[in-house]
XYZ file of C-alpha atoms in Angstrom:
406
model
C 0.000 0.000 0.000
C 1.281 3.478 -0.931
C 0.664 6.570 1.187
C 0.643 10.332 0.794
C 0.447 12.924 3.564
C -2.339 15.473 3.147
C -2.574 18.766 5.033
C -6.370 18.961 4.840
C -7.571 22.381 5.943
C -10.849 22.013 4.073
C -14.178 20.295 4.753
C -14.421 16.736 3.443
C -17.289 17.645 1.098
C -14.925 19.972 -0.742
C -11.906 17.630 -0.807
C -12.923 13.946 -0.577
C -9.358 12.683 -0.944
C -10.222 9.018 -0.481
C -12.849 9.174 -3.226
C -10.424 10.911 -5.586
C -7.749 8.281 -4.885
C -10.096 5.269 -5.010
C -8.590 2.489 -7.109
C -5.144 4.095 -7.248
C -3.604 2.032 -4.449
C -2.730 5.278 -2.616
C -4.048 5.917 0.901
C -4.198 9.501 2.233
C -2.835 10.174 5.730
C -4.817 13.203 6.909
C -3.624 16.073 9.106
C -6.495 18.503 9.636
C -8.060 21.235 11.743
C -10.335 20.168 14.581
C -13.443 21.661 12.939
C -13.025 19.469 9.851
C -12.069 16.226 11.607
C -15.566 14.724 11.731
C -15.868 14.766 7.959
C -12.712 12.680 7.569
C -13.440 10.373 10.528
C -14.248 7.354 8.313
C -10.655 7.325 7.026
C -8.032 5.147 8.749
C -5.403 7.816 9.469
C -6.744 11.186 10.664
C -5.003 13.558 13.080
C -6.797 16.755 14.130
C -5.497 19.877 15.866
C -6.832 22.978 17.567
C -5.359 26.320 16.475
C -4.302 24.515 13.310
C -2.632 27.427 11.508
C -0.147 28.156 14.295
C 0.038 24.896 16.266
C 3.552 23.553 15.684
C 2.503 20.079 16.783
C 1.042 19.909 13.277
C 4.594 19.921 11.883
C 5.859 17.462 14.492
C 3.042 15.024 13.808
C 3.337 15.417 10.037
C 7.043 14.556 10.162
C 6.392 11.488 12.319
C 3.598 10.261 10.050
C 5.568 10.917 6.874
C 8.368 8.725 8.188
C 6.095 6.076 9.677
C 4.163 5.577 6.434
C 7.101 6.304 4.094
C 4.886 8.729 2.188
C 5.622 9.298 -1.484
C 4.237 12.820 -1.641
C 2.889 15.685 0.452
C -0.243 17.540 -0.658
C -1.446 20.874 0.734
C -4.016 23.189 -0.848
C -4.505 25.837 1.884
C -2.440 29.009 2.155
C -1.571 28.232 5.784
C 0.023 24.935 4.701
C 2.079 26.051 1.685
C 5.331 26.676 3.565
C 5.000 23.878 6.154
C 4.378 21.347 3.371
C 7.331 22.650 1.353
C 9.653 22.438 4.354
C 8.543 18.859 5.010
C 9.177 17.817 1.395
C 12.601 19.398 1.529
C 13.463 17.728 4.836
C 12.484 14.292 3.525
C 13.778 14.750 -0.017
C 10.301 14.358 -1.513
C 9.302 15.793 -4.896
C 7.195 18.917 -5.234
C 7.407 22.515 -4.103
C 10.310 23.268 -1.766
C 10.814 26.193 0.627
C 12.307 28.826 -1.687
C 9.444 28.352 -4.130
C 6.821 28.381 -1.370
C 8.156 31.662 0.024
C 8.137 33.225 -3.444
C 4.428 32.424 -3.731
C 3.551 33.297 -0.119
C 5.713 36.276 0.933
C 4.504 39.255 -1.099
C 7.876 41.026 -0.911
C 9.918 37.987 -1.993
C 7.327 37.524 -4.753
C 7.728 41.071 -6.066
C 11.519 40.892 -5.730
C 11.382 38.081 -8.307
C 9.084 40.068 -10.613
C 10.411 43.638 -10.346
C 11.900 44.811 -13.632
C 10.320 41.900 -15.497
C 7.693 41.820 -18.242
C 4.717 42.532 -15.934
C 4.219 45.923 -14.269
C 4.705 45.724 -10.475
C 3.681 48.628 -8.195
C 6.372 50.326 -6.092
C 6.674 48.385 -2.812
C 8.840 47.877 0.235
C 9.023 45.528 3.201
C 7.553 47.385 6.162
C 9.610 46.626 9.256
C 9.053 49.865 11.213
C 7.192 53.168 11.229
C 10.277 54.853 9.762
C 9.967 52.759 6.617
C 6.321 53.779 6.209
C 7.170 57.465 6.608
C 10.034 57.215 4.148
C 7.890 55.375 1.574
C 5.063 57.925 1.823
C 7.549 60.793 1.510
C 8.792 59.229 -1.728
C 5.526 58.065 -3.273
C 2.748 60.068 -1.600
C -0.774 58.881 -0.716
C -2.700 56.657 -1.058
C -0.702 53.562 -0.074
C -1.687 50.038 0.875
C -0.269 48.203 3.891
C -0.846 44.466 4.161
C 0.685 41.436 5.887
C 3.336 39.778 3.728
C 1.770 36.320 3.931
C -1.985 36.485 4.495
C -4.684 35.551 1.980
C -8.134 36.886 1.167
C -7.188 40.557 1.712
C -6.954 39.836 5.449
C -5.332 42.731 7.309
C -5.018 44.976 4.246
C -5.369 48.695 4.940
C -5.708 51.535 2.428
C -4.026 54.647 3.843
C -5.258 57.811 2.138
C -3.814 60.601 4.268
C -1.685 61.404 7.298
C -4.571 60.980 9.745
C -5.168 57.421 8.509
C -1.443 56.705 8.697
C -1.371 57.994 12.279
C -4.313 55.752 13.169
C -2.516 52.770 11.621
C 0.740 53.514 13.445
C -1.097 53.936 16.754
C -2.656 50.489 16.503
C -0.859 47.373 17.807
C 2.120 46.309 15.675
C 1.064 43.537 13.302
C 4.492 42.146 12.493
C 6.263 42.335 9.154
C 4.073 43.815 6.440
C 4.407 45.242 2.961
C 3.713 48.817 1.888
C 2.976 49.592 -1.743
C 1.438 52.355 -3.819
C -2.321 52.129 -4.247
C -3.343 50.954 -7.716
C -6.765 52.163 -8.916
C -8.800 50.037 -11.287
C -10.775 46.849 -11.779
C -9.312 43.653 -10.337
C -9.200 40.387 -12.281
C -7.899 36.954 -11.379
C -6.366 34.168 -13.429
C -6.650 30.598 -12.184
C -5.047 27.501 -13.554
C -2.990 24.358 -13.183
C 0.645 23.474 -13.829
C 1.415 19.767 -14.338
C 4.667 18.287 -15.526
C 6.110 21.794 -15.645
C 3.523 22.937 -18.203
C 0.482 25.180 -17.830
C -2.283 22.702 -18.696
C -5.237 24.935 -17.801
C -5.519 28.710 -17.493
C -8.484 31.093 -17.542
C -9.088 34.732 -16.514
C -12.044 35.945 -14.448
C -13.390 39.274 -13.292
C -14.668 40.188 -9.858
C -18.149 41.586 -9.384
C -17.881 43.966 -6.434
C -14.300 43.484 -5.217
C -12.008 41.657 -2.784
C -12.715 44.168 -0.012
C -16.522 43.960 -0.274
C -16.573 41.700 2.794
C -15.583 44.708 4.921
C -18.993 46.196 4.231
C -20.564 42.761 4.716
C -21.288 42.835 0.982
C -21.062 39.937 -1.466
C -18.292 39.248 -3.970
C -18.653 37.226 -7.155
C -16.388 35.772 -9.848
C -17.234 35.511 -13.531
C -15.152 33.941 -16.356
C -14.137 36.176 -19.243
C -15.117 35.017 -22.708
C -12.300 34.254 -25.141
C -13.558 37.187 -27.215
C -12.984 39.638 -24.365
C -10.063 41.958 -25.279
C -8.570 41.395 -21.812
C -8.569 37.597 -22.115
C -5.253 37.227 -23.938
C -3.559 40.026 -21.977
C -4.392 38.424 -18.637
C -3.397 34.905 -19.730
C -0.111 36.215 -21.127
C 0.587 38.111 -17.875
C -0.112 35.027 -15.732
C 2.213 32.895 -17.865
C 4.912 35.569 -17.633
C 4.633 35.698 -13.841
C 4.870 31.904 -13.575
C 7.953 31.988 -15.800
C 9.673 34.597 -13.587
C 8.934 32.781 -10.312
C 10.419 29.457 -9.114
C 7.170 27.717 -10.071
C 6.954 24.084 -8.935
C 6.359 21.426 -11.608
C 2.920 20.620 -10.189
C 0.722 23.338 -8.720
C -2.569 25.116 -8.978
C -2.292 28.902 -9.087
C -4.457 31.919 -8.341
C -3.091 35.247 -9.650
C -4.596 38.717 -9.326
C -4.071 41.750 -11.567
C -5.482 45.242 -11.907
C -6.511 46.924 -15.121
C -6.087 50.640 -14.376
C -8.280 53.467 -15.717
C -5.475 54.263 -18.208
C -5.484 50.597 -19.346
C -2.270 49.410 -17.690
C -2.128 45.809 -16.478
C -0.529 45.758 -13.030
C 0.401 42.724 -10.914
C -1.185 42.330 -7.472
C -0.176 38.864 -6.203
C -0.137 35.149 -6.954
C -0.588 32.027 -4.809
C 0.512 28.443 -5.510
C -2.889 26.981 -4.679
C -6.452 26.992 -5.923
C -8.505 30.158 -5.430
C -10.610 30.570 -2.313
C -14.349 30.973 -1.925
C -16.332 29.090 -4.571
C -13.759 29.467 -7.371
C -12.891 25.750 -7.627
C -16.586 24.817 -7.687
C -17.249 27.405 -10.399
C -14.364 26.063 -12.528
C -15.760 22.557 -12.118
C -19.200 23.616 -13.365
C -17.967 25.918 -16.131
C -15.111 23.821 -17.529
C -15.679 20.303 -16.177
C -12.294 20.459 -14.407
C -11.760 19.821 -10.694
C -8.533 21.763 -10.123
C -7.919 20.324 -6.653
C -8.346 16.732 -7.829
C -6.164 17.245 -10.913
C -3.498 18.917 -8.794
C -3.566 15.984 -6.359
C -3.188 13.543 -9.261
C -0.212 15.504 -10.580
C 1.483 15.445 -7.151
C 0.892 11.687 -6.901
C 2.100 10.947 -10.416
C -1.353 9.683 -11.419
C -2.625 10.159 -14.995
C -4.620 13.330 -15.593
C -8.366 13.098 -16.195
C -8.443 16.512 -17.898
C -10.799 16.301 -20.825
C -12.162 18.704 -23.379
C -15.464 19.455 -21.674
C -17.752 21.972 -23.325
C -17.708 25.345 -21.603
C -20.897 26.336 -19.780
C -21.224 29.916 -18.459
C -21.150 29.888 -14.639
C -20.188 32.248 -11.843
C -19.363 32.051 -8.138
C -21.015 34.069 -5.380
C -19.796 34.448 -1.785
C -22.001 36.167 0.787
C -20.338 37.115 4.096
C -22.181 37.097 7.414
C -23.591 40.251 8.968
C -23.064 41.465 12.519
C -25.510 39.720 14.792
C -27.260 36.405 15.364
C -28.537 34.502 12.350
C -32.250 33.776 12.803
C -33.195 32.387 9.397
C -31.460 30.928 6.325
C -33.129 30.454 2.930
C -32.632 26.700 2.955
C -35.825 25.501 1.283
C -34.791 24.125 -2.117
C -38.188 24.876 -3.606
C -37.645 28.608 -3.061
C -34.156 28.597 -4.572
C -33.661 30.362 -7.931
C -33.406 27.863 -10.770
C -30.000 29.191 -11.855
C -28.288 27.853 -8.698
C -26.115 24.794 -9.366
C -24.247 24.337 -6.075
C -24.619 25.653 -2.517
C -22.252 25.685 0.447
C -23.439 27.027 3.808
C -20.818 27.445 6.536
C -23.032 28.686 9.382
C -26.271 27.741 11.104
C -29.321 29.388 12.620
C -28.660 30.643 16.149
C -24.986 31.350 15.477
C -23.508 34.758 16.246
C -21.300 36.454 13.635
C -19.212 39.590 13.557
C -19.363 40.505 9.894
C -16.980 39.600 7.101
C -13.472 38.466 8.071
C -11.729 37.931 4.706
C -12.726 37.649 1.078
C -12.405 33.864 0.842
C -14.554 33.151 3.912
C -18.320 33.271 3.566
C -21.599 32.355 5.187
C -23.194 31.242 1.923
C -21.511 30.248 -1.331
C -23.301 29.634 -4.617
C -22.409 28.519 -8.121
C -24.837 30.103 -10.568
C -25.253 29.454 -14.297
C -26.958 31.130 -17.231
C -27.115 31.247 -21.023
C -24.328 33.835 -21.343
C -21.837 35.752 -19.172
C -24.266 38.690 -19.033
C -27.046 36.324 -17.981
C -24.822 34.816 -15.262
C -23.888 38.302 -13.971
C -27.576 39.195 -13.655
C -28.314 35.863 -11.965
C -25.513 36.416 -9.433
C -27.085 39.722 -8.397
C -30.514 38.078 -8.310
C -29.324 35.254 -6.006
C -27.564 37.757 -3.712
C -30.809 39.721 -3.421
C -32.853 36.552 -2.903
C -30.521 35.446 -0.090
C -30.775 38.846 1.601
C -34.582 38.845 1.331
C -34.874 35.324 2.752
C -32.409 35.480 5.636
C -33.066 37.177 8.955
C -30.769 38.580 11.642
C -31.134 40.048 15.101
C -28.670 42.165 17.107
C -26.360 40.033 19.233
C -27.013 42.000 22.419
C -30.738 41.190 22.303
C -30.181 37.453 22.664
C -28.753 37.539 26.172
C -25.488 35.880 25.261
C -23.574 34.408 22.392
C -24.701 31.477 20.372
């Protein structure tokens, strides 16, 4: 029996590793977060941890298991696991992404150091290690600027600083550790998602955001919609993503999620790239639109299994993520009969009676939907319709009125 180690920071319904590997002779050894453990409990080797992202017993246990089962590969699809998985592969001499590559895809400054002066426009940036650096950068480049952690995902911790008062407020808040400061880039944000297998880009497609990555801060929804091949931005975005992958130490097998701006004066500017599948409902949308399960195909590539990529017919589809509001959730629109007919997949991450404190990051949501339609314009309208339907059919109450937390 062959084994692989899987850092599984996802619910089983999203990543049924045993089902994907059925018939391959490969058994997954699962290391997961406590909240996802129940879903994997039918598997023979499951180890769950509290405080998963920062608990270093995860690394200790992973190393022990990797040696005990003589694993052939290590698979990790979550941002929190990119570096720890790379370090483990390197320590054990296993194939796949190693530490230098992982840092180039996770640390935004290392990433831009690789890309600066290359074929894709990169905004002015600097590693922010003290208040002096921020003051010096603003003196050189002016406002607005963006300050964000070097290694978070989903726009977590990002702050747009528009003037000296906002900078003062930022500097007065508790120090957040090493961050990056860069000039603010105006414009529409797009993302390009794809898969590298055998050192080749075997799937790539650009998408646009409806609303934007920071919509969650206003407890507003964000959606993703594929561009048509006829869209004038299609080729530009694909070319930019390929150029970025060529400049970085891209591993031979990886999914990727890259983000770019198109500015009001039509410049294409790099934002960031991750060596993983996109968050939210992006993977589910790709599966419905293109017939490709990026996570499964990536797993197969890491395990040396033959690809099941086909030439499925494209079907217009979009992804919708709705963050929670502030308060206690009293009602969810769960009745299937009421659901708009354009909905193809639903993922709910909360339950009635639970207390929430608004949106946390762009990839986390209360309700996720994959929506289809006859055309991209039809899908865009349906995404707005489903967001409105969800709002009309869910109910909240203020947390303080319930006499405690749920």
